[in-house]
Coordinates of C-alpha atoms in Angstrom, one line a residue:
M1 CA 0.0 0.0 0.0
T2 CA 1.4 3.4 -1.0
R3 CA 1.3 6.3 1.5
Q4 CA -0.8 9.3 0.5
T5 CA 0.8 12.7 0.4
K6 CA -0.7 15.6 2.4
A7 CA -2.0 17.1 -0.9
E8 CA -3.8 13.9 -1.8
K9 CA -5.4 13.6 1.6
E10 CA -6.6 17.2 1.4
R11 CA -8.0 16.6 -2.1
I12 CA -9.8 13.4 -1.0
A13 CA -11.2 15.2 2.0
A14 CA -12.4 18.1 -0.1
Y15 CA -14.1 15.7 -2.5
H16 CA -15.9 13.8 0.2
E17 CA -17.0 17.1 1.9
L18 CA -18.4 18.4 -1.4
A19 CA -20.1 15.1 -2.1
E20 CA -21.6 15.0 1.4
T21 CA -22.9 18.5 1.1
M22 CA -24.4 17.8 -2.3
R23 CA -26.1 14.7 -0.9
G24 CA -27.5 16.8 2.0
L25 CA -28.9 19.4 -0.4
E26 CA -30.4 16.6 -2.6
A27 CA -32.1 15.2 0.5
D28 CA -33.5 18.6 1.4
L29 CA -35.0 18.8 -2.1
R30 CA -36.3 15.2 -1.9
W31 CA -38.0 15.8 1.5
G32 CA -39.9 18.8 0.2
L33 CA -37.9 21.5 1.9
N34 CA -38.1 23.8 -1.2
D35 CA -39.3 26.7 1.0
S36 CA -36.7 26.1 3.6
L37 CA -34.3 29.0 4.2
R38 CA -31.5 26.4 3.9
L39 CA -32.0 26.3 0.2
P40 CA -31.3 29.3 -2.0
H41 CA -34.2 30.3 -4.3
A42 CA -32.0 30.1 -7.4
W43 CA -31.3 26.4 -6.4
R44 CA -35.0 25.6 -6.3
A45 CA -35.5 27.2 -9.8
I46 CA -32.7 25.0 -11.2
A47 CA -34.0 21.9 -9.5
E48 CA -37.5 22.5 -10.8
G49 CA -36.2 23.0 -14.4
P50 CA -35.8 20.3 -17.0
A51 CA -33.5 17.4 -16.0
V52 CA -31.4 18.1 -19.1
P53 CA -31.3 21.8 -19.7
G54 CA -31.3 23.1 -23.2
K55 CA -28.0 24.1 -24.9
V56 CA -27.1 27.6 -26.1
K57 CA -24.4 28.2 -28.7
V58 CA -21.9 30.8 -27.6
T59 CA -18.6 32.1 -28.8
L60 CA -16.0 32.1 -26.1
R61 CA -12.4 33.1 -25.8
L62 CA -10.4 30.9 -23.5
D63 CA -6.7 30.8 -22.4
E64 CA -4.6 28.5 -24.6
D65 CA -3.4 26.5 -21.6
V66 CA -7.0 25.9 -20.4
V67 CA -8.1 24.5 -23.8
A68 CA -4.9 22.4 -24.0
F69 CA -5.6 21.0 -20.5
F70 CA -9.1 19.9 -21.4
R71 CA -8.2 18.7 -25.0
A72 CA -5.5 16.5 -23.5
M73 CA -8.2 14.5 -21.7
G74 CA -9.5 13.3 -25.1
A75 CA -12.8 13.5 -26.8
G76 CA -15.6 15.3 -25.0
H77 CA -13.5 18.1 -23.8
L78 CA -16.3 20.7 -24.4
T79 CA -18.7 18.6 -22.4
R80 CA -16.2 18.4 -19.5
M81 CA -15.8 22.2 -19.7
N82 CA -19.5 22.5 -19.4
A83 CA -19.5 20.1 -16.4
V84 CA -16.9 22.2 -14.6
L85 CA -18.9 25.4 -15.2
R86 CA -22.1 23.6 -14.0
T87 CA -20.3 22.4 -10.9
F88 CA -19.1 25.9 -10.1
M89 CA -22.6 27.3 -10.7
L90 CA -24.2 24.7 -8.4
A91 CA -21.5 25.2 -5.7
R92 CA -22.1 29.0 -5.8
L93 CA -25.9 28.5 -5.6
A94 CA -25.4 26.1 -2.7
G95 CA -23.2 28.6 -0.9
L96 CA -20.2 26.4 -1.0
V97 CA -18.2 28.9 -3.0
T98 CA -18.4 32.6 -2.3
G99 CA -17.7 35.3 -4.8
P100 CA -16.0 38.7 -4.8
E101 CA -19.1 40.3 -3.2
D102 CA -18.3 38.4 0.0
V103 CA -14.6 39.4 0.1
R104 CA -13.6 42.4 2.1
Y105 CA -10.0 43.4 1.8
A106 CA -7.9 46.6 2.1
P107 CA -6.0 47.4 -1.0
T108 CA -2.2 47.2 -0.8
H109 CA -0.1 50.3 -0.9
A110 CA 0.9 49.5 -4.5
E111 CA -2.7 49.0 -5.6
E112 CA -3.8 52.3 -3.9
M113 CA -0.8 54.2 -5.5
K114 CA -1.7 52.7 -8.9
A115 CA -5.4 53.7 -8.5
L116 CA -4.5 57.3 -7.4
T117 CA -2.0 57.6 -10.3
R118 CA -4.6 56.5 -12.8
E119 CA -7.2 58.9 -11.3
I120 CA -4.7 61.8 -11.6
L121 CA -3.8 60.9 -15.1
D122 CA -7.4 60.5 -16.2
H123 CA -8.2 64.0 -14.7
A124 CA -5.2 65.6 -16.5
I125 CA -6.3 64.0 -19.8
A126 CA -9.9 65.2 -19.3
E127 CA -8.6 68.8 -18.6
T128 CA -6.4 68.7 -21.6
D129 CA -9.2 67.5 -23.9
A130 CA -11.5 70.2 -22.5
R131 CA -8.9 72.9 -23.1
E132 CA -8.2 71.7 -26.6
A133 CA -11.9 71.6 -27.4
R134 CA -12.3 75.2 -26.1
E135 CA -9.3 76.4 -28.2
K136 CA -10.7 74.7 -31.3
A137 CA -14.1 76.2 -30.7
A138 CA -12.5 79.6 -30.3
E139 CA -10.5 79.2 -33.6
E140 CA -13.6 78.0 -35.4
K141 CA -15.6 81.0 -34.1
K142 CA -12.8 83.4 -35.2
E143 CA -12.6 81.7 -38.6
L144 CA -16.4 82.0 -39.0
E145 CA -16.3 85.6 -38.0
G146 CA -13.6 86.3 -40.5
M147 CA -15.6 84.6 -43.3
R148 CA -18.7 86.7 -42.4
K149 CA -16.6 89.9 -42.5
F150 CA -15.2 88.9 -45.9
R151 CA -18.7 88.1 -47.2
D152 CA -20.0 91.4 -45.9
Y153 CA -17.0 93.2 -47.6
R154 CA -17.6 91.4 -50.9
L155 CA -21.3 92.1 -50.9
G156 CA -20.7 95.7 -49.9
K157 CA -22.5 95.6 -46.6

């Protein structure tokens, strides 16, 4: 018997935890707890939907290494990609995976400096654009006034 590494043990534990959680949610649905606060409303909508949801054709840009990873598994790589996305969706709906809306963090010094620099540069660009627009409008007004004077001169007004 080979010894399992710490990473393998963690992976197996995470797998069993996810499977147990999914079994628990399935039991909640089976026992009619659809109105329970334990189940998100979006989960109920998916559970009540068709067993095999319809497919939608999309155009999607993916990183080369991601595509290579799934293609290396052989035929059916697009189906596997869909399964990974579905698993993530269901884990989010079940509350197993949280999103950025649940993350609160203070920006690092470098991130804050970058944001402030970008804000200063954007403001400077906006001021320059506004000044150039005013100058152009003044030049056009002056040119228009000159043409009117020339017209009046030529017409003897």
